[in-house]
Amino acid sequence: MDGHAKWECGTCGQQHAGVAMVFGPQAPDPWLQATQSERDAGELNSDMCVLEIKGEWHYFLRGHIEIPILDVPGEVFSWSVWVSVSEESIQQVADHWEDPARASLPPLFGWLCNELPYKQSTISTPTLVHSRDPGVVPFIQLDPSVDHPLVGEQGMGITLHRLAEINHLVEVEAP
C-alpha cells in the first residue's frame, strides 16, 4: 500500500491513487540554465530570484497559477511557478513584503519563466502577479487572450482525471 487514498475516475473508470495538489520547479528556468558563476553572482530564495545574464539583471518572483478542480468544488490545483518582472516591480514587492496591506497593491506584469508539461511551450506566457497577504504566495493570472491549454485550464478548471494526468506527467518527467 502506498499510503495514498484511492478514487475512481468518472472519466476513465479506473482507480487512481491520491494526487498532489501543487507542483512546480524550485527556480525559474533561466536560473537552472545559468552557469555556476552567474548563479554565484545572483541570489535565489523560495520567493524571489535575481540573476545577471550577459551583463543584464533579471528579476523573478514565485507565485501560484491556480486551477479549479471541477469535481471537488472549492479545491484548486496549483502550478508553483516563477515569472520575470521588472526591477521596479521586484523593488515594490520587496518594499511591501511584510506590509499587511500588500494585497491591495495593483497587479504586476510578468512573463512565465518555467516550461510546464504541455505540448505547447509555456515560456513567456504573459501574466499578472496579484500580491496577497503576507505569508501567502502571490496569485499568477495568465493572460486570458492567449490561446494555450494552460490558460484554458485556469479559466475553465480541470477534472480529477486531468489532475491525475498532470501528476503522471510530472512524475514521468522528474529526474
XYZ file of N, CA, C and O in Angstrom:
700
model
N 0.848 -1.197 0.000
C 0.000 0.000 0.000
C 0.883 1.246 0.000
O 1.806 1.349 0.792
N 0.584 2.191 -0.872
C 1.424 3.367 -0.988
C 1.009 4.492 -0.043
O 1.614 5.550 -0.042
N -0.021 4.306 0.742
C -0.433 5.312 1.706
C -1.330 6.389 1.130
O -1.793 7.248 1.854
N -1.562 6.373 -0.202
C -2.433 7.366 -0.827
C -3.861 6.836 -0.887
O -4.103 5.667 -1.116
N -4.810 7.724 -0.716
C -6.213 7.344 -0.870
C -6.466 6.991 -2.332
O -5.872 7.559 -3.232
N -7.342 6.046 -2.570
C -7.707 5.646 -3.939
C -9.054 6.271 -4.274
O -9.892 6.474 -3.407
N -9.261 6.566 -5.550
C -10.539 7.090 -6.010
C -10.787 6.609 -7.427
O -9.861 6.339 -8.173
N -12.054 6.474 -7.754
C -12.429 6.014 -9.088
C -12.721 7.210 -9.976
O -13.531 8.079 -9.646
N -12.064 7.251 -11.118
C -12.215 8.349 -12.054
C -13.527 8.208 -12.816
O -13.801 7.154 -13.393
N -14.317 9.271 -12.822
C -15.572 9.267 -13.555
C -15.378 9.323 -15.061
O -16.291 9.034 -15.822
N -14.176 9.698 -15.529
C -13.905 9.777 -16.958
C -13.451 8.436 -17.519
O -13.980 7.956 -18.508
N -12.456 7.816 -16.852
C -11.894 6.573 -17.401
C -12.338 5.333 -16.634
O -12.112 4.219 -17.080
N -12.982 5.509 -15.463
C -13.476 4.386 -14.690
C -12.403 3.618 -13.934
O -12.696 2.639 -13.264
N -11.139 4.069 -14.009
C -10.054 3.365 -13.325
C -9.820 3.936 -11.937
O -10.197 5.070 -11.644
N -9.189 3.115 -11.102
C -8.788 3.551 -9.767
C -7.482 4.334 -9.876
O -6.567 3.936 -10.594
N -7.411 5.455 -9.176
C -6.187 6.258 -9.128
C -5.795 6.451 -7.671
O -6.651 6.471 -6.786
N -4.497 6.608 -7.448
C -4.010 6.940 -6.105
C -4.241 8.430 -5.865
O -4.521 9.181 -6.795
N -4.111 8.850 -4.615
C -4.231 10.267 -4.283
C -3.296 11.098 -5.154
O -2.299 10.595 -5.681
N -3.624 12.336 -5.325
C -2.858 13.192 -6.232
C -2.296 14.392 -5.489
O -2.873 14.871 -4.520
N -1.151 14.871 -5.977
C -0.562 16.086 -5.432
C -1.351 17.279 -5.954
O -1.783 17.293 -7.107
N -1.525 18.271 -5.121
C -2.314 19.452 -5.487
C -1.442 20.660 -5.839
O -1.959 21.696 -6.232
N -0.113 20.532 -5.686
C 0.813 21.609 -6.044
C 2.062 20.975 -6.651
O 2.607 20.019 -6.092
N 2.473 21.499 -7.788
C 3.733 21.102 -8.419
C 4.434 22.356 -8.875
O 3.787 23.339 -9.239
N 5.742 22.305 -8.915
C 6.475 23.411 -9.501
C 7.962 23.300 -9.274
O 8.413 22.669 -8.328
N 8.729 23.926 -10.158
C 10.186 23.917 -10.031
C 10.653 24.820 -8.894
O 9.955 25.755 -8.496
N 11.836 24.520 -8.406
C 12.408 25.278 -7.295
C 13.014 26.614 -7.725
O 13.392 27.415 -6.876
N 13.102 26.845 -9.032
C 13.732 28.063 -9.544
C 13.190 28.361 -10.934
O 12.653 27.472 -11.604
N 13.366 29.611 -11.388
C 12.991 29.913 -12.772
C 13.945 29.189 -13.729
O 15.106 28.939 -13.398
N 13.463 28.857 -14.917
C 14.293 28.139 -15.882
C 15.618 28.856 -16.176
O 16.655 28.197 -16.288
N 15.648 30.200 -16.308
C 16.943 30.846 -16.553
C 17.974 30.554 -15.452
O 19.169 30.439 -15.742
N 17.535 30.421 -14.212
C 18.458 30.074 -13.119
C 19.002 28.665 -13.344
O 20.189 28.410 -13.184
N 18.116 27.752 -13.703
C 18.521 26.358 -13.909
C 19.492 26.226 -15.092
O 20.316 25.326 -15.123
N 19.372 27.143 -16.061
C 20.215 27.110 -17.258
C 21.473 27.964 -17.115
O 22.351 27.924 -17.977
N 21.570 28.731 -16.035
C 22.700 29.653 -15.843
C 23.980 28.886 -15.505
O 23.942 27.756 -15.005
N 25.087 29.542 -15.769
C 26.377 28.971 -15.386
C 26.539 29.091 -13.869
O 25.836 29.881 -13.217
N 27.483 28.355 -13.327
C 27.721 28.432 -11.888
C 28.157 29.838 -11.484
O 27.733 30.351 -10.452
N 28.974 30.489 -12.303
C 29.415 31.843 -11.955
C 28.244 32.826 -11.983
O 28.190 33.752 -11.166
N 27.307 32.654 -12.931
C 26.119 33.520 -12.952
C 25.288 33.295 -11.692
O 24.792 34.242 -11.081
N 25.131 32.033 -11.288
C 24.382 31.744 -10.057
C 25.086 32.309 -8.835
O 24.443 32.825 -7.924
N 26.413 32.197 -8.806
C 27.167 32.717 -7.660
C 26.979 34.225 -7.507
O 26.971 34.742 -6.387
N 26.828 34.946 -8.622
C 26.637 36.397 -8.579
C 25.183 36.771 -8.300
O 24.892 37.905 -7.946
N 24.272 35.803 -8.479
C 22.855 36.067 -8.265
C 22.395 35.638 -6.886
O 23.197 35.353 -5.999
N 21.085 35.584 -6.736
C 20.501 35.162 -5.463
C 19.181 34.460 -5.745
O 18.398 34.897 -6.577
N 18.955 33.373 -5.013
C 17.717 32.611 -5.127
C 17.263 32.231 -3.735
O 18.040 31.686 -2.951
N 15.998 32.559 -3.410
C 15.387 32.027 -2.196
C 14.049 31.427 -2.596
O 13.765 31.293 -3.784
N 13.232 31.075 -1.655
C 11.985 30.379 -2.002
C 10.939 31.282 -2.653
O 9.946 30.788 -3.179
N 11.152 32.603 -2.650
C 10.154 33.532 -3.176
C 10.639 34.436 -4.302
O 9.841 34.872 -5.120
N 11.923 34.761 -4.303
C 12.464 35.705 -5.283
C 13.801 35.208 -5.812
O 14.478 34.426 -5.156
N 14.156 35.728 -6.974
C 15.424 35.370 -7.602
C 15.942 36.586 -8.363
O 15.164 37.309 -8.988
N 17.248 36.797 -8.289
C 17.925 37.842 -9.048
C 19.091 37.171 -9.753
O 19.844 36.409 -9.133
N 19.235 37.436 -11.040
C 20.251 36.749 -11.827
C 20.776 37.680 -12.912
O 19.988 38.302 -13.631
N 22.105 37.764 -13.024
C 22.719 38.534 -14.105
C 23.080 37.578 -15.234
O 23.794 36.595 -15.024
N 22.534 37.863 -16.414
C 22.816 37.051 -17.589
C 23.366 37.976 -18.670
O 22.689 38.924 -19.072
N 24.580 37.714 -19.102
C 25.236 38.506 -20.153
C 25.177 40.001 -19.852
O 24.831 40.811 -20.711
N 25.471 40.354 -18.615
C 25.548 41.755 -18.215
C 24.222 42.425 -17.914
O 24.193 43.611 -17.599
N 23.139 41.698 -17.997
C 21.815 42.283 -17.735
C 21.161 41.563 -16.553
O 21.128 40.340 -16.504
N 20.620 42.335 -15.610
C 19.972 41.758 -14.430
C 18.531 41.358 -14.745
O 17.815 42.082 -15.436
N 18.149 40.216 -14.229
C 16.796 39.683 -14.393
C 16.224 39.407 -13.010
O 16.937 38.945 -12.114
N 14.921 39.664 -12.846
C 14.252 39.554 -11.551
C 13.059 38.611 -11.688
O 12.281 38.714 -12.637
N 12.927 37.719 -10.726
C 11.894 36.694 -10.778
C 11.165 36.612 -9.447
O 11.759 36.806 -8.388
N 9.890 36.285 -9.544
C 9.034 36.161 -8.369
C 8.255 34.861 -8.503
O 7.785 34.526 -9.591
N 8.133 34.122 -7.394
C 7.366 32.872 -7.418
C 5.918 33.143 -7.042
O 5.623 33.973 -6.181
N 5.020 32.453 -7.706
C 3.595 32.568 -7.411
C 2.881 31.297 -7.835
O 3.498 30.350 -8.312
N 1.570 31.276 -7.650
C 0.764 30.101 -7.985
C -0.236 30.401 -9.087
O -1.003 31.361 -8.994
N -0.204 29.551 -10.118
C -1.276 29.525 -11.111
C -2.300 28.557 -10.540
O -2.030 27.368 -10.421
N -3.448 29.056 -10.143
C -4.470 28.218 -9.511
C -5.509 27.788 -10.532
O -5.991 28.600 -11.314
N -5.808 26.489 -10.504
C -6.748 25.901 -11.455
C -7.842 25.194 -10.670
O -7.549 24.269 -9.906
N -9.101 25.620 -10.808
C -10.194 24.977 -10.063
C -10.342 23.505 -10.447
O -10.173 23.130 -11.606
N -10.668 22.667 -9.460
C -10.953 21.253 -9.685
C -12.476 21.123 -9.784
O -13.188 21.325 -8.807
N -12.954 20.815 -10.960
C -14.396 20.806 -11.222
C -15.148 19.758 -10.412
O -16.287 19.998 -9.999
N -14.508 18.598 -10.160
C -15.174 17.517 -9.427
C -15.230 17.768 -7.922
O -15.928 17.055 -7.202
N -14.432 18.725 -7.431
C -14.352 18.998 -5.998
C -14.473 20.512 -5.808
O -13.459 21.216 -5.723
N -15.709 21.029 -5.779
C -15.896 22.473 -5.664
C -15.116 23.059 -4.477
O -15.099 22.492 -3.391
N -14.446 24.171 -4.748
C -13.666 24.842 -3.719
C -12.206 24.411 -3.675
O -11.382 25.078 -3.057
N -11.862 23.302 -4.331
C -10.476 22.832 -4.364
C -9.779 23.354 -5.612
O -10.396 23.499 -6.662
N -8.480 23.618 -5.482
C -7.690 24.062 -6.621
C -6.395 23.273 -6.707
O -5.859 22.829 -5.692
N -5.933 23.091 -7.926
C -4.593 22.593 -8.192
C -3.743 23.817 -8.492
O -4.209 24.752 -9.154
N -2.498 23.837 -8.031
C -1.618 24.979 -8.273
C -0.319 24.560 -8.929
O 0.339 23.623 -8.467
N 0.018 25.279 -9.986
C 1.366 25.225 -10.523
C 2.132 26.306 -9.774
O 1.772 27.487 -9.839
N 3.158 25.935 -9.036
C 4.019 26.896 -8.350
C 5.111 27.275 -9.341
O 5.967 26.446 -9.673
N 5.047 28.486 -9.858
C 5.897 28.900 -10.984
C 6.618 30.204 -10.692
O 6.319 30.898 -9.726
N 7.523 30.523 -11.575
C 8.300 31.753 -11.500
C 7.968 32.627 -12.706
O 7.808 32.122 -13.812
N 7.848 33.919 -12.448
C 7.642 34.887 -13.520
C 8.750 35.934 -13.455
O 9.250 36.250 -12.370
N 9.142 36.420 -14.623
C 10.110 37.520 -14.635
C 9.321 38.820 -14.541
O 8.258 38.962 -15.144
N 9.845 39.717 -13.736
C 9.212 41.023 -13.534
C 10.291 42.096 -13.686
O 11.486 41.796 -13.683
N 9.862 43.327 -13.792
C 10.803 44.434 -13.940
C 11.516 44.708 -12.608
O 11.080 44.264 -11.542
N 12.598 45.455 -12.697
C 13.316 45.860 -11.486
C 12.399 46.681 -10.577
O 12.394 46.499 -9.361
N 11.604 47.589 -11.176
C 10.648 48.381 -10.380
C 9.673 47.482 -9.641
O 9.363 47.708 -8.472
N 9.164 46.467 -10.340
C 8.184 45.567 -9.729
C 8.781 44.769 -8.587
O 8.166 44.649 -7.521
N 9.981 44.227 -8.768
C 10.582 43.431 -7.694
C 10.893 44.317 -6.501
O 10.762 43.890 -5.345
N 11.253 45.574 -6.761
C 11.521 46.511 -5.666
C 10.233 46.815 -4.898
O 10.226 46.870 -3.674
N 9.129 46.978 -5.625
C 7.835 47.225 -4.982
C 7.450 46.036 -4.104
O 6.988 46.209 -2.978
N 7.644 44.823 -4.610
C 7.335 43.623 -3.835
C 8.198 43.589 -2.577
O 7.689 43.353 -1.467
N 9.495 43.831 -2.734
C 10.404 43.799 -1.584
C 10.034 44.871 -0.559
O 10.038 44.603 0.657
N 9.690 46.072 -1.035
C 9.322 47.175 -0.128
C 8.068 46.870 0.680
O 7.888 47.396 1.769
N 7.171 46.051 0.152
C 5.888 45.772 0.802
C 5.767 44.331 1.297
O 4.659 43.879 1.604
N 6.896 43.611 1.367
C 6.861 42.185 1.684
C 6.118 41.890 2.989
O 5.321 40.967 3.070
N 6.353 42.672 4.014
C 5.715 42.448 5.325
C 4.507 43.366 5.560
O 3.906 43.321 6.633
N 4.155 44.174 4.592
C 3.057 45.137 4.721
C 1.719 44.405 4.762
O 1.364 43.696 3.812
N 0.943 44.561 5.844
C -0.359 43.896 5.927
C -1.317 44.314 4.807
O -2.242 43.578 4.481
N -1.069 45.462 4.177
C -1.951 45.945 3.110
C -1.420 45.589 1.718
O -1.934 46.089 0.720
N -0.422 44.717 1.636
C 0.175 44.456 0.320
C -0.803 43.820 -0.660
O -0.642 43.946 -1.867
N -1.825 43.144 -0.163
C -2.811 42.525 -1.057
C -3.569 43.567 -1.867
O -4.139 43.246 -2.907
N -3.562 44.809 -1.415
C -4.280 45.864 -2.139
C -3.410 46.529 -3.208
O -3.894 47.412 -3.923
N -2.151 46.104 -3.341
C -1.291 46.673 -4.382
C -1.827 46.282 -5.757
O -2.380 45.189 -5.922
N -1.636 47.128 -6.758
C -2.082 46.758 -8.106
C -1.258 45.571 -8.625
O -0.103 45.394 -8.227
N -1.840 44.754 -9.507
C -1.089 43.611 -10.041
C 0.116 44.068 -10.858
O 0.127 45.167 -11.412
N 1.112 43.200 -10.907
C 2.350 43.470 -11.631
C 2.396 42.608 -12.891
O 2.027 41.435 -12.857
N 2.896 43.174 -13.978
C 3.053 42.404 -15.209
C 4.283 41.512 -15.099
O 5.305 41.900 -14.530
N 4.173 40.304 -15.655
C 5.318 39.399 -15.689
C 5.201 38.415 -16.836
O 4.154 38.301 -17.484
N 6.298 37.696 -17.079
C 6.353 36.657 -18.105
C 6.630 35.333 -17.412
O 7.566 35.230 -16.618
N 5.846 34.311 -17.716
C 6.063 32.987 -17.151
C 7.451 32.483 -17.555
O 7.820 32.564 -18.729
N 8.209 31.983 -16.587
C 9.601 31.582 -16.837
C 9.861 30.121 -16.496
O 10.979 29.761 -16.107
N 8.856 29.291 -16.607
C 9.041 27.847 -16.427
C 8.342 27.105 -17.546
O 7.241 27.477 -17.948
N 9.002 26.072 -18.027
C 8.395 25.194 -19.012
C 7.621 24.131 -18.247
O 8.194 23.395 -17.457
N 6.319 24.091 -18.452
C 5.457 23.107 -17.795
C 5.108 22.018 -18.800
O 5.231 22.225 -20.010
N 4.668 20.847 -18.339
C 4.463 19.712 -19.258
C 3.201 19.821 -20.125
O 2.210 19.123 -19.925
N 3.271 20.721 -21.077
C 2.227 20.901 -22.089
C 2.896 20.755 -23.446
O 4.085 21.046 -23.580
N 2.144 20.360 -24.459
C 2.715 20.217 -25.809
C 3.176 21.558 -26.357
O 4.140 21.649 -27.080
N 2.458 22.611 -26.002
C 2.791 23.969 -26.427
C 3.602 24.620 -25.311
O 3.264 24.496 -24.135
N 4.670 25.313 -25.650
C 5.540 25.936 -24.651
C 4.770 26.907 -23.749
O 3.873 27.628 -24.213
N 5.131 26.916 -22.481
C 4.543 27.860 -21.528
C 5.471 29.051 -21.276
O 5.063 30.026 -20.651
N 6.703 28.969 -21.746
C 7.666 30.054 -21.536
C 7.149 31.339 -22.177
O 6.628 31.330 -23.282
N 7.315 32.431 -21.451
C 6.960 33.780 -21.907
C 5.462 34.007 -22.075
O 5.052 34.936 -22.773
N 4.636 33.202 -21.437
C 3.202 33.499 -21.409
C 3.020 34.749 -20.543
O 3.539 34.813 -19.424
N 2.309 35.774 -21.025
C 2.121 36.986 -20.231
C 1.207 36.724 -19.023
O 0.249 35.961 -19.114
N 1.553 37.374 -17.907
C 0.829 37.167 -16.651
C 0.612 38.487 -15.923
O 1.261 39.489 -16.217
N -0.281 38.429 -14.961
C -0.397 39.469 -13.937
C -0.160 38.789 -12.595
O -0.725 37.727 -12.325
N 0.680 39.402 -11.769
C 1.006 38.874 -10.448
C 0.215 39.678 -9.421
O 0.396 40.885 -9.303
N -0.666 38.980 -8.720
C -1.500 39.623 -7.701
C -0.927 39.317 -6.317
O -0.889 38.157 -5.906
N -0.490 40.355 -5.617
C 0.007 40.174 -4.252
C -1.134 39.756 -3.348
O -2.299 40.112 -3.588
N -0.793 38.997 -2.323
C -1.781 38.602 -1.321
C -1.204 38.928 0.054
O -0.121 39.486 0.157
N -1.923 38.594 1.078
C -1.473 38.899 2.442
C -0.085 38.323 2.701
O 0.286 37.305 2.105
N 0.688 38.962 3.603
C 1.996 38.412 3.950
C 1.882 36.933 4.340
O 0.958 36.520 5.037
N 2.819 36.150 3.824
C 2.819 34.718 4.094
C 2.045 33.897 3.078
O 2.098 32.672 3.094
N 1.306 34.565 2.180
C 0.526 33.864 1.149
C 1.190 34.122 -0.201
O 1.448 35.271 -0.570
N 1.456 33.038 -0.918
C 2.124 33.128 -2.223
C 1.265 33.940 -3.191
O 0.038 33.778 -3.221
N 1.870 34.823 -3.979
C 1.097 35.608 -4.945
C 0.321 34.715 -5.924
O 0.715 33.592 -6.214
N -0.775 35.260 -6.424
C -1.614 34.591 -7.415
C -1.159 35.035 -8.793
O -1.038 36.236 -9.063
N -0.906 34.068 -9.679
C -0.492 34.356 -11.049
C -1.697 34.181 -11.967
O -2.235 33.090 -12.092
N -2.116 35.276 -12.582
C -3.225 35.255 -13.530
C -2.637 35.268 -14.933
O -1.929 36.197 -15.311
N -2.919 34.211 -15.686
C -2.455 34.149 -17.065
C -3.313 35.066 -17.932
O -4.509 35.246 -17.667
N -2.717 35.634 -18.960
C -3.447 36.498 -19.884
C -4.518 35.657 -20.588
O -4.183 34.748 -21.352
N -5.807 35.949 -20.347
C -6.871 35.118 -20.918
C -6.988 35.196 -22.434
O -7.640 34.348 -23.039
N -6.325 36.156 -23.067
C -6.398 36.262 -24.527
C -5.416 35.317 -25.223
O -5.475 35.167 -26.443
N -4.523 34.677 -24.456
C -3.527 33.780 -25.046
C -4.180 32.425 -25.312
O -4.852 31.859 -24.448
N -3.975 31.905 -26.515
C -4.522 30.607 -26.907
C -3.540 29.515 -26.475
O -2.594 29.198 -27.195
N -3.746 28.990 -25.276
C -2.875 27.952 -24.716
C -3.706 27.073 -23.783
O -4.552 27.586 -23.054
N -3.479 25.757 -23.805
C -4.246 24.867 -22.921
C -4.164 25.250 -21.441
O -5.155 25.145 -20.711
N -3.006 25.714 -20.980
C -2.865 26.118 -19.580
C -3.783 27.292 -19.253
O -4.423 27.321 -18.200
N -3.862 28.248 -20.174
C -4.749 29.410 -19.979
C -6.203 28.930 -19.903
O -6.975 29.359 -19.037
N -6.562 28.014 -20.791
C -7.910 27.453 -20.771
C -8.208 26.723 -19.476
O -9.302 26.845 -18.914
N -7.230 25.963 -18.978
C -7.434 25.242 -17.719
C -7.621 26.203 -16.554
O -8.463 25.971 -15.685
N -6.854 27.296 -16.534
C -7.033 28.248 -15.443
C -8.425 28.882 -15.510
O -9.065 29.086 -14.489
N -8.892 29.164 -16.709
C -10.188 29.810 -16.859
C -11.378 28.889 -16.654
O -12.386 29.291 -16.076
N -11.265 27.648 -17.105
C -12.405 26.732 -17.091
C -12.339 25.674 -15.997
O -13.347 25.070 -15.657
N -11.142 25.405 -15.468
C -10.979 24.346 -14.473
C -10.623 23.023 -15.135
O -10.631 22.899 -16.363
N -10.280 22.044 -14.291
C -9.934 20.709 -14.759
C -10.661 19.673 -13.918
O -11.131 19.962 -12.823
N -10.728 18.473 -14.431
C -11.335 17.365 -13.697
C -10.259 16.663 -12.867
O -9.055 16.861 -13.073
N -10.700 15.804 -11.952
C -9.755 14.979 -11.206
C -8.964 14.085 -12.155
O -7.787 13.807 -11.919
N -9.601 13.633 -13.222
C -8.901 12.811 -14.207
C -7.723 13.588 -14.804
O -6.609 13.065 -14.913
N -7.956 14.829 -15.200
C -6.872 15.664 -15.752
C -5.792 15.886 -14.690
O -4.606 15.869 -15.001
N -6.188 16.073 -13.442
C -5.211 16.243 -12.373
C -4.348 14.988 -12.241
O -3.130 15.081 -12.065
N -4.954 13.813 -12.355
C -4.187 12.561 -12.322
C -3.215 12.508 -13.506
O -2.071 12.060 -13.359
N -3.652 12.973 -14.687
C -2.757 13.023 -15.855
C -1.567 13.941 -15.593
O -0.428 13.604 -15.916
N -1.834 15.109 -15.015
C -0.758 16.056 -14.695
C 0.213 15.412 -13.715
O 1.436 15.490 -13.890
N -0.317 14.755 -12.680
C 0.549 14.071 -11.713
C 1.437 13.061 -12.432
O 2.641 12.985 -12.176
N 0.858 12.296 -13.337
C 1.628 11.292 -14.072
C 2.702 11.953 -14.942
O 3.856 11.509 -14.966
N 2.332 13.018 -15.650
C 3.303 13.724 -16.492
C 4.481 14.249 -15.675
O 5.633 14.139 -16.082
N 4.190 14.824 -14.523
C 5.251 15.369 -13.677
C 6.132 14.242 -13.150
O 7.363 14.352 -13.143
N 5.528 13.145 -12.716
C 6.315 12.014 -12.207
C 7.189 11.419 -13.289
O 8.338 11.064 -13.046
N 6.687 11.314 -14.513
C 7.445 10.739 -15.622
C 8.619 11.630 -15.993
O 9.713 11.162 -16.298
N 8.419 12.955 -15.949
C 9.472 13.899 -16.355
C 10.454 14.219 -15.236
O 11.469 14.844 -15.472
N 10.146 13.802 -14.001
C 11.036 14.107 -12.879
C 12.374 13.376 -13.065
O 12.384 12.234 -13.504
N 13.472 14.038 -12.733
C 14.792 13.406 -12.891
C 14.978 12.249 -11.922
O 14.404 12.144 -10.908
